[in-house]
PDB file of C-alpha atoms and ligand atoms in Angstrom:
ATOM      1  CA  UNK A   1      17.560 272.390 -27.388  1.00 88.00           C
ATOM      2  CA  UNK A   2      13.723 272.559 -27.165  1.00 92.00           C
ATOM      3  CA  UNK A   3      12.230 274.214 -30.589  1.00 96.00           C
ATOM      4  CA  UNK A   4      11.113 277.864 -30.802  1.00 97.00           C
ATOM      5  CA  UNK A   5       8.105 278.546 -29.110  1.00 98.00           C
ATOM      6  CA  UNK A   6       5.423 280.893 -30.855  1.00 98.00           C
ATOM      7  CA  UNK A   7       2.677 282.216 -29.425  1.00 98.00           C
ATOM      8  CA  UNK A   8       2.099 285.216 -32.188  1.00 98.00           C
ATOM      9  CA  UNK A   9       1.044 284.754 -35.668  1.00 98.00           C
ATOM     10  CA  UNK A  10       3.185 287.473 -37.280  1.00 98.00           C
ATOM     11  CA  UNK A  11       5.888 285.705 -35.899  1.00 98.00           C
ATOM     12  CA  UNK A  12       4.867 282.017 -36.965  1.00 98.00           C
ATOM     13  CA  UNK A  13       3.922 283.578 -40.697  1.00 98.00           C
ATOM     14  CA  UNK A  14       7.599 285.277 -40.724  1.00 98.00           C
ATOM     15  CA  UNK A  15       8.524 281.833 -40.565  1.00 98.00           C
ATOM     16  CA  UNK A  16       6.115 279.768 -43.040  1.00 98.00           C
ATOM     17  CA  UNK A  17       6.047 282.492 -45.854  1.00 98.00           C
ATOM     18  CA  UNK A  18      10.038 281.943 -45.882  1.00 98.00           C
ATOM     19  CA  UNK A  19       9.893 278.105 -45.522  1.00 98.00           C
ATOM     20  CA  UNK A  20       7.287 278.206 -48.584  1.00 98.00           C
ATOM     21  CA  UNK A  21       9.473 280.681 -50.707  1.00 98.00           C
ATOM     22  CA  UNK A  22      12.777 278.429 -50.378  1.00 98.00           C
ATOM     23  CA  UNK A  23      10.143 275.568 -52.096  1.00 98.00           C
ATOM     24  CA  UNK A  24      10.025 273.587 -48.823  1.00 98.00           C
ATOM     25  CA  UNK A  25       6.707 271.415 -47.476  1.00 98.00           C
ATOM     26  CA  UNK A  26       5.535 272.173 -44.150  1.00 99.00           C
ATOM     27  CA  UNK A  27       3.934 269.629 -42.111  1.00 99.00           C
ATOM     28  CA  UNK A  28       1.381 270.203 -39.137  1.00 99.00           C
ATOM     29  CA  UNK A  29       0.495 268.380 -36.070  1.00 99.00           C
ATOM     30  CA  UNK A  30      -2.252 270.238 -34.576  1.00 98.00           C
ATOM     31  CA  UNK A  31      -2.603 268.887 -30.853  1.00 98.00           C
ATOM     32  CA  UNK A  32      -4.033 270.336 -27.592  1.00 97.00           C
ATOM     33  CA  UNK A  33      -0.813 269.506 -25.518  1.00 97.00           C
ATOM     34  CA  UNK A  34      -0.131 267.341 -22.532  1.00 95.00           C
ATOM     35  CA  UNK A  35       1.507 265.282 -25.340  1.00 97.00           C
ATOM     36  CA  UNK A  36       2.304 260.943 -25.322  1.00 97.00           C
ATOM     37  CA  UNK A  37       3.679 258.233 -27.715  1.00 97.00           C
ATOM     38  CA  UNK A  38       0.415 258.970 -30.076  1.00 98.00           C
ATOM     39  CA  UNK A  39       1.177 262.448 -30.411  1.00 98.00           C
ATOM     40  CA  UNK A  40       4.426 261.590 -31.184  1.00 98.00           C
ATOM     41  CA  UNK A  41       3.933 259.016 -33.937  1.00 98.00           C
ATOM     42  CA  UNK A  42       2.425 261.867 -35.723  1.00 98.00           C
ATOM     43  CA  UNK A  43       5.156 264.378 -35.332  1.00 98.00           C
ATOM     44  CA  UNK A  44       7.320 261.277 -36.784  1.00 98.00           C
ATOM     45  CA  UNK A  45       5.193 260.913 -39.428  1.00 98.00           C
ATOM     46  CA  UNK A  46       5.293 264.237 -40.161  1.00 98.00           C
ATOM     47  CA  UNK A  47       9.270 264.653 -39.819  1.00 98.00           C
ATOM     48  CA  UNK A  48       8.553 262.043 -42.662  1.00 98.00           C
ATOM     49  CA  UNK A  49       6.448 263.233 -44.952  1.00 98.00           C
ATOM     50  CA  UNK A  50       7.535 267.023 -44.800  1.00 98.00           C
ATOM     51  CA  UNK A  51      10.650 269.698 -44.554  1.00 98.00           C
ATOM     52  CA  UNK A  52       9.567 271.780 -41.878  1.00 98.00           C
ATOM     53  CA  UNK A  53       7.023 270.500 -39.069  1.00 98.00           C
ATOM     54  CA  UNK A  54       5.036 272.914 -36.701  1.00 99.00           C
ATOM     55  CA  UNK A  55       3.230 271.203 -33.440  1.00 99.00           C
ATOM     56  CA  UNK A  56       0.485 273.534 -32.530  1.00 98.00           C
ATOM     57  CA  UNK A  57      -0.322 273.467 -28.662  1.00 98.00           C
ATOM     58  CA  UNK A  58      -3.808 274.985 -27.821  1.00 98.00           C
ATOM     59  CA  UNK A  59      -6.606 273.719 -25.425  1.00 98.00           C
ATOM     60  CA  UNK A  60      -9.372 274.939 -27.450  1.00 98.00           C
ATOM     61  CA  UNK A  61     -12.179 275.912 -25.241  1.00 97.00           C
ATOM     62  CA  UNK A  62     -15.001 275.863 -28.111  1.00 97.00           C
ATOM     63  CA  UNK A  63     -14.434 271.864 -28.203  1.00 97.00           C
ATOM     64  CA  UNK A  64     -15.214 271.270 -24.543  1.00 95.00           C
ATOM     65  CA  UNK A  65     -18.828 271.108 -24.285  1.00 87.00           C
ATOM     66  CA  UNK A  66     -18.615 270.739 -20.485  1.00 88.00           C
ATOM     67  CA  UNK A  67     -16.718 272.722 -18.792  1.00 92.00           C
ATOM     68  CA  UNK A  68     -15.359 270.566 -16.159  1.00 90.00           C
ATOM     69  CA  UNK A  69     -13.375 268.810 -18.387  1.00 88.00           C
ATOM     70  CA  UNK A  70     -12.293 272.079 -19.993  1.00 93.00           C
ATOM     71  CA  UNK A  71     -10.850 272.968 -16.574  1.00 93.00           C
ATOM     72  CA  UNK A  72      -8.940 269.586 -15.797  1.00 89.00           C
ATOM     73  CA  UNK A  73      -7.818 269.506 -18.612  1.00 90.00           C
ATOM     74  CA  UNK A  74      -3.928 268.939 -18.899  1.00 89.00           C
ATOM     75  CA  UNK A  75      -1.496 271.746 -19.488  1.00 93.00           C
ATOM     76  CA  UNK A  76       2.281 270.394 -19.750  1.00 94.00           C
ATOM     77  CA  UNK A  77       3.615 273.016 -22.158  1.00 96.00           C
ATOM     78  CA  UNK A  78       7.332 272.500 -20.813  1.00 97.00           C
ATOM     79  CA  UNK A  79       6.939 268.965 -20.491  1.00 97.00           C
ATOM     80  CA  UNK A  80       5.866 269.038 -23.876  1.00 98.00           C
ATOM     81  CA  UNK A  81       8.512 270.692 -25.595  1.00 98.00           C
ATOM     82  CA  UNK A  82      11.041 268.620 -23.694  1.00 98.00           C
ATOM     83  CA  UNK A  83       9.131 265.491 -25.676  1.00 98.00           C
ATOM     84  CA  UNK A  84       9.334 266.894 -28.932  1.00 98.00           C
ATOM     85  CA  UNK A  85      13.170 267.599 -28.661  1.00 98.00           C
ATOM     86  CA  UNK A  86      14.508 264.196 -30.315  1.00 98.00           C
ATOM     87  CA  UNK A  87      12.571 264.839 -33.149  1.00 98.00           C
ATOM     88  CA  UNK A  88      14.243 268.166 -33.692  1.00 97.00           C
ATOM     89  CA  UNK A  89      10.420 270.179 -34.776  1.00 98.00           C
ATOM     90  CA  UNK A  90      11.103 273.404 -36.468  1.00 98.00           C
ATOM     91  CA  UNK A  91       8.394 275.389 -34.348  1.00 98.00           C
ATOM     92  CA  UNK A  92       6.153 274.720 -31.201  1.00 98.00           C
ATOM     93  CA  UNK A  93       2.603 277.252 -32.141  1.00 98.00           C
ATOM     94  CA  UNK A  94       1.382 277.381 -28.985  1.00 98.00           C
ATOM     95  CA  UNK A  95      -0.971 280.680 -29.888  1.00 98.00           C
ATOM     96  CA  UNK A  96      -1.660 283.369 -27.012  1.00 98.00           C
ATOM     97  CA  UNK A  97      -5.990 283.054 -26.873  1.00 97.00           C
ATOM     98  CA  UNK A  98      -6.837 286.168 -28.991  1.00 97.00           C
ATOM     99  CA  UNK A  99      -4.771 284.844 -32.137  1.00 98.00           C
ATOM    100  CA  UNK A 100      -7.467 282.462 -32.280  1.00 98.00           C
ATOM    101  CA  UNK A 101     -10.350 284.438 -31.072  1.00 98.00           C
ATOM    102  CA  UNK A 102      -9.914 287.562 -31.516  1.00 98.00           C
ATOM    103  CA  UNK A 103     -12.534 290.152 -29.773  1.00 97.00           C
ATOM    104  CA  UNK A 104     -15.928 289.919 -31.732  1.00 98.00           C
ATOM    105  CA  UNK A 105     -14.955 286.578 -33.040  1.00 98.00           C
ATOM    106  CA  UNK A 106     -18.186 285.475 -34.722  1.00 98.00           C
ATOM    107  CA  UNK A 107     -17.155 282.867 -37.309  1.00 98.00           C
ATOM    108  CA  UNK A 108     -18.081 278.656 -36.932  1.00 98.00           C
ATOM    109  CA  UNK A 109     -17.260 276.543 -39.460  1.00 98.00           C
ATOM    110  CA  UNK A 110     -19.744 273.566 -39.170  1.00 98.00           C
ATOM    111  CA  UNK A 111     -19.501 270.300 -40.895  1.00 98.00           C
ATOM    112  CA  UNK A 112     -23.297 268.905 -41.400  1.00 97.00           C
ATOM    113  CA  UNK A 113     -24.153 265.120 -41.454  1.00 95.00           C
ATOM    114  CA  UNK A 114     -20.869 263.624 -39.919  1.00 96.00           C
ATOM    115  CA  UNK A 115     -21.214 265.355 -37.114  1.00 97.00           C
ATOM    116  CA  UNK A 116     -24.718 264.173 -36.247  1.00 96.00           C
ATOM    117  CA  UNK A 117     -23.724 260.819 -34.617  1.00 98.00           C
ATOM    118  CA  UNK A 118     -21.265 259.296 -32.146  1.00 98.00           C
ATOM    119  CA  UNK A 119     -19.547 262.462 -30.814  1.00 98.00           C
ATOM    120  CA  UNK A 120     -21.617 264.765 -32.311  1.00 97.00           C
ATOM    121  CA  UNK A 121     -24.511 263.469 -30.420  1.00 97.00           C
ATOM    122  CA  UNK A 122     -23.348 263.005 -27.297  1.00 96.00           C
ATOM    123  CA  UNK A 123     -21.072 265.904 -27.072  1.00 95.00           C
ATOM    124  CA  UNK A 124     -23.426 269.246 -28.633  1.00 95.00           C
ATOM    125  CA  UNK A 125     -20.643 271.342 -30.443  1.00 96.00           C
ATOM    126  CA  UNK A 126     -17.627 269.525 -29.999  1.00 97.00           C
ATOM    127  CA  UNK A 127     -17.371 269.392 -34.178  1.00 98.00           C
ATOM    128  CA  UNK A 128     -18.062 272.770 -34.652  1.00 98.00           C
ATOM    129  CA  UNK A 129     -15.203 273.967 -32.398  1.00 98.00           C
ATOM    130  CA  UNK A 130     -12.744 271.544 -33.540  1.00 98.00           C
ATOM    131  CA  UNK A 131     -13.850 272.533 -37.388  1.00 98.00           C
ATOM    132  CA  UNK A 132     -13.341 276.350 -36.330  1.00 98.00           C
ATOM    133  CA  UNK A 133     -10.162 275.833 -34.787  1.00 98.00           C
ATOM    134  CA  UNK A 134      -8.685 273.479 -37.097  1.00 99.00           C
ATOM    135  CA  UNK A 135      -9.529 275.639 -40.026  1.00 99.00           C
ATOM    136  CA  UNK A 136      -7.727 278.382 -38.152  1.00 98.00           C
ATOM    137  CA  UNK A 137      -4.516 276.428 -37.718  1.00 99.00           C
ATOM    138  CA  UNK A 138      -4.409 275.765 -41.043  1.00 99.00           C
ATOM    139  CA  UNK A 139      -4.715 278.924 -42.644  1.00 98.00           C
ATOM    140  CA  UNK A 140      -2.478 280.049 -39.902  1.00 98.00           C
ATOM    141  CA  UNK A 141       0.587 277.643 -40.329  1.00 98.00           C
ATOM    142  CA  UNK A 142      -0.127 277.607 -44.323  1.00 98.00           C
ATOM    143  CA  UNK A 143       0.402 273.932 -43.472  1.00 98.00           C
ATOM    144  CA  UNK A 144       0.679 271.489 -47.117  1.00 98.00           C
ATOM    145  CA  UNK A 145       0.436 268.213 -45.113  1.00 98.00           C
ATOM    146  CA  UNK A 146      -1.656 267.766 -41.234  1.00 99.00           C
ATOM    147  CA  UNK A 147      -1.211 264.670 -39.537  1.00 99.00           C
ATOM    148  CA  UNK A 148      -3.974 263.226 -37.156  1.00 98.00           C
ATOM    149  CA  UNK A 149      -4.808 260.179 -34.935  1.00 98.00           C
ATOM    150  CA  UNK A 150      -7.420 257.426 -36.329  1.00 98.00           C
ATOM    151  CA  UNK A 151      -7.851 257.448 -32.341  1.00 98.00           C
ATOM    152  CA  UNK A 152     -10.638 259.915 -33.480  1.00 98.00           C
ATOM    153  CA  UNK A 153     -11.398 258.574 -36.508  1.00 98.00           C
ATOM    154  CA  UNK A 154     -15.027 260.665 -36.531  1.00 98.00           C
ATOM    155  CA  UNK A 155     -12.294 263.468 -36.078  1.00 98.00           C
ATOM    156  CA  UNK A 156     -10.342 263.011 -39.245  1.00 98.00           C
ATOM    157  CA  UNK A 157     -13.085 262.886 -41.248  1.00 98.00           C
ATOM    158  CA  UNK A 158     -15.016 265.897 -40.398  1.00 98.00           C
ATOM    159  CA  UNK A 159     -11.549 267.681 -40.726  1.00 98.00           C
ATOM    160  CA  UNK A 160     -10.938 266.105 -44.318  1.00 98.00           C
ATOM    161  CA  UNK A 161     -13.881 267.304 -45.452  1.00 98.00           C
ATOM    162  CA  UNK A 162     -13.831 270.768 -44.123  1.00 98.00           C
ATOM    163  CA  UNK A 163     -10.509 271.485 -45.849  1.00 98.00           C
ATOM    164  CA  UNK A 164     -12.224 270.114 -48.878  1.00 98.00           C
ATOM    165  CA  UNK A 165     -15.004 271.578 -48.680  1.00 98.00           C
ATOM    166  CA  UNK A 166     -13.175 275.111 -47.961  1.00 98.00           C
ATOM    167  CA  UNK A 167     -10.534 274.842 -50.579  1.00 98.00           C
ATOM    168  CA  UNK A 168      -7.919 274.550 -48.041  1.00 98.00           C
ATOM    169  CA  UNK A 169      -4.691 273.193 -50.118  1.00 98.00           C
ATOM    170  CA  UNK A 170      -3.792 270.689 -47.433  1.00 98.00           C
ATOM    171  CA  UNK A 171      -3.449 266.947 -47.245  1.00 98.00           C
ATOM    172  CA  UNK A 172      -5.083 265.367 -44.205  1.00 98.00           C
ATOM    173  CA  UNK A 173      -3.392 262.254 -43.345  1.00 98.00           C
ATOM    174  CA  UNK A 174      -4.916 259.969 -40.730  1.00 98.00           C
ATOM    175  CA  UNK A 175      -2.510 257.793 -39.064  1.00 98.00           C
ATOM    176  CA  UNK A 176      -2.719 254.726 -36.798  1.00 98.00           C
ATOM    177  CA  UNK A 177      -3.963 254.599 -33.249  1.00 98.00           C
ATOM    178  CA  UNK A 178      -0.670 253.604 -30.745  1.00 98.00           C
ATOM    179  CA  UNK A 179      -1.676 251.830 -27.994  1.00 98.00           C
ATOM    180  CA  UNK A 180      -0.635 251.013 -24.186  1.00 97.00           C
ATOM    181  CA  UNK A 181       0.866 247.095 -23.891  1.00 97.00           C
ATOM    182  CA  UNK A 182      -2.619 246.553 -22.437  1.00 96.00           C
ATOM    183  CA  UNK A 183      -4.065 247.742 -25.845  1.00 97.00           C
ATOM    184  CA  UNK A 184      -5.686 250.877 -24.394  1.00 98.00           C
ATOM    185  CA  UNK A 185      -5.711 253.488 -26.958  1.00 98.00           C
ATOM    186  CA  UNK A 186      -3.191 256.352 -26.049  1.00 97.00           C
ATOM    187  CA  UNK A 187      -4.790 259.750 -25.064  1.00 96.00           C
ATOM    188  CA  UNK A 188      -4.192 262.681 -22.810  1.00 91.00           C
ATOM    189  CA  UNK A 189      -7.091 261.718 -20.885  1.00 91.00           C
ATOM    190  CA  UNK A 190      -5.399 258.537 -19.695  1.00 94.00           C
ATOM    191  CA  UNK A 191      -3.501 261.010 -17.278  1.00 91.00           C
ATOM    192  CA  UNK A 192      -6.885 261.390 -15.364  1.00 93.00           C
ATOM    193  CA  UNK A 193      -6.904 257.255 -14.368  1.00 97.00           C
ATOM    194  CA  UNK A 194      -6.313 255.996 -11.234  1.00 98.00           C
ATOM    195  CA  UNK A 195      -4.571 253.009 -11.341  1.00 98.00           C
ATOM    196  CA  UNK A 196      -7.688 251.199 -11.039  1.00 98.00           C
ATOM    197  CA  UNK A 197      -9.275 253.246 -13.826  1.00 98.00           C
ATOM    198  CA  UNK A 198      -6.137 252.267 -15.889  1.00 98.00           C
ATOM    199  CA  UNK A 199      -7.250 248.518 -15.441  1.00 97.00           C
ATOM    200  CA  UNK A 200     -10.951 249.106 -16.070  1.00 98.00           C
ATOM    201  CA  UNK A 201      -9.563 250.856 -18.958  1.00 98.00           C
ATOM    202  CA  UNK A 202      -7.934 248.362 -20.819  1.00 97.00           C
ATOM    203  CA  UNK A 203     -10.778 246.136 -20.806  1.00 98.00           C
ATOM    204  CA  UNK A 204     -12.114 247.897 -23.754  1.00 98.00           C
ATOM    205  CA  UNK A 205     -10.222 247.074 -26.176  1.00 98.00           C
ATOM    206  CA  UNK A 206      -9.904 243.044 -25.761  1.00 97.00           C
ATOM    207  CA  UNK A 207     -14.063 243.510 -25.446  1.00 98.00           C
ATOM    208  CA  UNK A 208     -13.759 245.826 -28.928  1.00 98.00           C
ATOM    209  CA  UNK A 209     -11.720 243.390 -30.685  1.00 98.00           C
ATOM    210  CA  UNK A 210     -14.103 240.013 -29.857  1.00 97.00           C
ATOM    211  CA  UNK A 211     -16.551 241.731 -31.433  1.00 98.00           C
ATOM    212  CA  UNK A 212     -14.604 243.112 -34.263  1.00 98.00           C
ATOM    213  CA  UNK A 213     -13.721 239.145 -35.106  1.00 97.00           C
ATOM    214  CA  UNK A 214     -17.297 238.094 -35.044  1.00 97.00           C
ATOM    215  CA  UNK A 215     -18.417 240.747 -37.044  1.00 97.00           C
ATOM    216  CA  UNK A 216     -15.388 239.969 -39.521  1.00 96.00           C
ATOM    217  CA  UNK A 217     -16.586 236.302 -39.579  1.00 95.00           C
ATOM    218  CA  UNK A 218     -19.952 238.016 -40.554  1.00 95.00           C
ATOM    219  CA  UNK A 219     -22.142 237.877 -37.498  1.00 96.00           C
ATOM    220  CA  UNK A 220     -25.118 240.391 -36.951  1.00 96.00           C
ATOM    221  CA  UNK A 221     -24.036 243.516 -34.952  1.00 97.00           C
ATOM    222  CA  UNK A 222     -27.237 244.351 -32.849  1.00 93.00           C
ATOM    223  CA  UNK A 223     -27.112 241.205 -30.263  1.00 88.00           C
ATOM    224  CA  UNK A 224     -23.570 241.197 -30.367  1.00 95.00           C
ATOM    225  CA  UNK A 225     -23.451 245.255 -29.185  1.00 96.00           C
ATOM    226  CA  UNK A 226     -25.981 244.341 -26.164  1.00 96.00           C
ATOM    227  CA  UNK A 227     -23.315 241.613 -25.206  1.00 96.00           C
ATOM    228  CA  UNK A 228     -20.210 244.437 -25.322  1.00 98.00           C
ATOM    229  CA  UNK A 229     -22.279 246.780 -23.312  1.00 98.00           C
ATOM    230  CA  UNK A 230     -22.910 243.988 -20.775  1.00 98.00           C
ATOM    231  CA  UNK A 231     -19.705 243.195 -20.773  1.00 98.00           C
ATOM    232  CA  UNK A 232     -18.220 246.774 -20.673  1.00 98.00           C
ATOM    233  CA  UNK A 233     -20.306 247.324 -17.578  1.00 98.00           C
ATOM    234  CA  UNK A 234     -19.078 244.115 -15.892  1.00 98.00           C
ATOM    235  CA  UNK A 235     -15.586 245.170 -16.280  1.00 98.00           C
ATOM    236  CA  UNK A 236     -16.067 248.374 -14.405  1.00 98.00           C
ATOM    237  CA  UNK A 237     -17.465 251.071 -16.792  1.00 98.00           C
ATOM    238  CA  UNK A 238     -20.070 252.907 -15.023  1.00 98.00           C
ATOM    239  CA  UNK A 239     -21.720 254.071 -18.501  1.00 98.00           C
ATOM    240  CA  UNK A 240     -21.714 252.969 -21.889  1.00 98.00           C
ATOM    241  CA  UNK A 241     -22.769 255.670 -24.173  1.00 98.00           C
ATOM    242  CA  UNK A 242     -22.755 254.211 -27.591  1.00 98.00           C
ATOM    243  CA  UNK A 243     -21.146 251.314 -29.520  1.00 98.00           C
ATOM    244  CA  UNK A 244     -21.817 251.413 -33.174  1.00 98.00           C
ATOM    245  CA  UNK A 245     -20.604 249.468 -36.217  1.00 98.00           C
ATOM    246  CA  UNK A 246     -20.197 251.933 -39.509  1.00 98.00           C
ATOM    247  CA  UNK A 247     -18.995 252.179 -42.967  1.00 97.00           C
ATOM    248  CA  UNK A 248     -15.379 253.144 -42.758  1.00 97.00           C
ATOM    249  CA  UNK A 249     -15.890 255.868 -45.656  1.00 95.00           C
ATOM    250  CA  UNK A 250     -19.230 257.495 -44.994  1.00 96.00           C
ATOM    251  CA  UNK A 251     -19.750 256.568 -41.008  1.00 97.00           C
ATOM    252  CA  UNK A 252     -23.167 255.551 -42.336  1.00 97.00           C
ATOM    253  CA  UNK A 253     -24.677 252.486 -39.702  1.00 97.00           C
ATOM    254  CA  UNK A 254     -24.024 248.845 -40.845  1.00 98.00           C
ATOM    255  CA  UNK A 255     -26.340 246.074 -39.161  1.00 97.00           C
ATOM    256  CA  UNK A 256     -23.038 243.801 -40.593  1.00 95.00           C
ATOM    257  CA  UNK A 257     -19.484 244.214 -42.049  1.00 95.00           C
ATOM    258  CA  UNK A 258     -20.823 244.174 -45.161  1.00 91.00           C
ATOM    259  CA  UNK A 259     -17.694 246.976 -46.640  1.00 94.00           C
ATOM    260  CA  UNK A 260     -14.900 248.269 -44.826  1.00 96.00           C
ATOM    261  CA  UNK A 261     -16.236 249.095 -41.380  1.00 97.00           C
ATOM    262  CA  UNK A 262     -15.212 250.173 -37.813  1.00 98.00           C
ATOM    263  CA  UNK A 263     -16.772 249.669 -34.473  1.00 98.00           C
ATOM    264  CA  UNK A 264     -16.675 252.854 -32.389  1.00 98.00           C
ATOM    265  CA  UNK A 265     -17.380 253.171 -28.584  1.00 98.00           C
ATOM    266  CA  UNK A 266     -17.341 255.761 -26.213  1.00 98.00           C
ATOM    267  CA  UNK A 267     -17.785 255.080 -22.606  1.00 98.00           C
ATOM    268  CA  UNK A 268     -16.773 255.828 -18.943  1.00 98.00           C
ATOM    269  CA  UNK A 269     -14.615 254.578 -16.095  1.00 98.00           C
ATOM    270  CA  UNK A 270     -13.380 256.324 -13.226  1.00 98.00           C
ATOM    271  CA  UNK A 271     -15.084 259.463 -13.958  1.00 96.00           C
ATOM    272  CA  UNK A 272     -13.018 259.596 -17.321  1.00 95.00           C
ATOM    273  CA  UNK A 273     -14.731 259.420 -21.014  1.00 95.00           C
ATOM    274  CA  UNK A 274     -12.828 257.008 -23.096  1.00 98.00           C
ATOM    275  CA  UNK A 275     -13.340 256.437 -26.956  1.00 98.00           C
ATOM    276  CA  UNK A 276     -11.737 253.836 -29.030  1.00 98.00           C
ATOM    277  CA  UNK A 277     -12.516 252.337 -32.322  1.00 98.00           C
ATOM    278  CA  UNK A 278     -11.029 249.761 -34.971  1.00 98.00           C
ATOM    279  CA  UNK A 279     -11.170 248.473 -38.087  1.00 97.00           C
ATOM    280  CA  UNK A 280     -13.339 245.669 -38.759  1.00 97.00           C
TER     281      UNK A 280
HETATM  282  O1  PAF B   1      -7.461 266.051 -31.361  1.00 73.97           O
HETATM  283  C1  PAF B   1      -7.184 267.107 -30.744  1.00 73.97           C
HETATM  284  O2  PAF B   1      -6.288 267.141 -29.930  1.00 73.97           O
HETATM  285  C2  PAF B   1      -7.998 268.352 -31.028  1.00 73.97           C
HETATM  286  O3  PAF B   1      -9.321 268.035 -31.281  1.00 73.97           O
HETATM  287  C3  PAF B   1      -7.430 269.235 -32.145  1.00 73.97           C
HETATM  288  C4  PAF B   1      -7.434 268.504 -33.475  1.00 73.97           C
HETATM  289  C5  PAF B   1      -5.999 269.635 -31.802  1.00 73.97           C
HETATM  290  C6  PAF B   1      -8.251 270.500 -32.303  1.00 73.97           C
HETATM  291  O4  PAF B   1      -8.261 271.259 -31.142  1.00 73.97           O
END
């Protein structure tokens, strides 16, 4: 049996406020649907770490900062709760629009210096609608633990610090990227590749991890990113929009692995934005 689906927040708080007075932990997986293996490995983690788990299901229009790929975006809500039902969730929050913006919304919760680079450059906004929305979800499923994909890493750690920053009791907990066989990094935008795309693709991670191993054996990054772009490009991507090696903590830019690091990259193949990064 698929779990209940919620779409009002009366109705979801009827639920948490009783889950929190019998002493029990809720976990949340906030996701925007059209849900695969990565997705999952969260909700497992979650099932893990927590009594009650909530999967929220909402294509937040404030993150798309074009709206193309606001419109193709995937919807699969039955689909989706069809995934989740071997891991027996205790709620699907898939919120009707106006629980999340109501009429006159007016509020954006923005997350300075983080968001500057990577993602925050190239996409203008992007942080400050996943900040808004995220905050929203939490105060709205009262969550204690919320479970996201190091698949976007720059993600996790504008999120950890909003809830820090905002006094919002809950744990962020990053977890591991899950990957195709070919070692592309799982994401609902994978939908959107032709086959060929699919093969393009997966180039970018065997590319990612050469360069993660000479960094690791302490090489300089700058030649070594003009190579991966070259290379990138010779694989099939049509546009490489940035590769960048930074501290693992702060995102601050390293010229070398000199601390914990990870090498980001964003960049496109059949018409489809792909980001990946990895430890170094
Ligand atoms: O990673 C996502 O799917 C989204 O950015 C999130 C965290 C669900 C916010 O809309």
């Amino acid at each position: 049996m698929t779990a209940p689906i919620l779409r009002r927040l009366t109705d979801l708080r009827a639920l948490t406020t009783q889950w929190h007075n019998n002493g029990e932990k809720i976990g949340v997986v906030p996701t925007m649907g059209a849900l695969h293996q990565g997705h999952l490995s969260l909700v497992e983690a979650a099932k893990a770490g927590s009594d009650r788990v909530i999967v929220t299901i909402f294509v937040n229009p404030k993150q798309f900062n074009n709206p193309e790929d606001l419109a193709k975006y995937p919807r699969t809500e039955n689909e989706d709760a069809q995934k989740l039902v071997p891991y027996g969730v205790d709620a699907i929050y898939v919120p009707d629009p106006e629980e999340i913006y109501p009429q006159g919304f007016a509020t954006t919760v923005s997350v300075a210096g983080l968001t500057n680079v990577m993602e925050g450059e190239f996409r203008p906004g992007h942080f400050d609608g996943v900040a808004t929305v995220v905050a929203k979800l939490f105060l709205q499923t009262q969550a204690d633990r919320a479970y996201f994909g190091e698949k976007d890493y720059q993600q996790l750690m504008v999120v950890r610090r909003m809830a820090l920053d905002l006094d919002i009791p809950v744990e962020v907990i990053g977890c591991p990227t899950v990957r195709e066989p070919s070692g592309l990094a799982m994401s609902s935008r994978n939908l959107r590749l032709s086959p060929e795309g699919l093969d393009i693709a997966a180039n970018k991670h065997r590319i990612m991890r050469d360069l993660a191993k000479e960094l690791a054996d302490g090489a300089q990054f700058d030649t070594l990113a003009a190579r991966a772009e070259t290379e990138l490009l010779a694989a099939g991507f049509t546009q490489v929009e940035y590769i960048q090696l930074r501290c693992a903590d702060t995102l601050e830019p390293l010229t070398h692995a000199s601390r914990p690091a990870r090498l980001f990259a964003a960049a496109w193949a059949d018409g489809v934005r792909l980001i990946d990064n990895i430890p170094v």
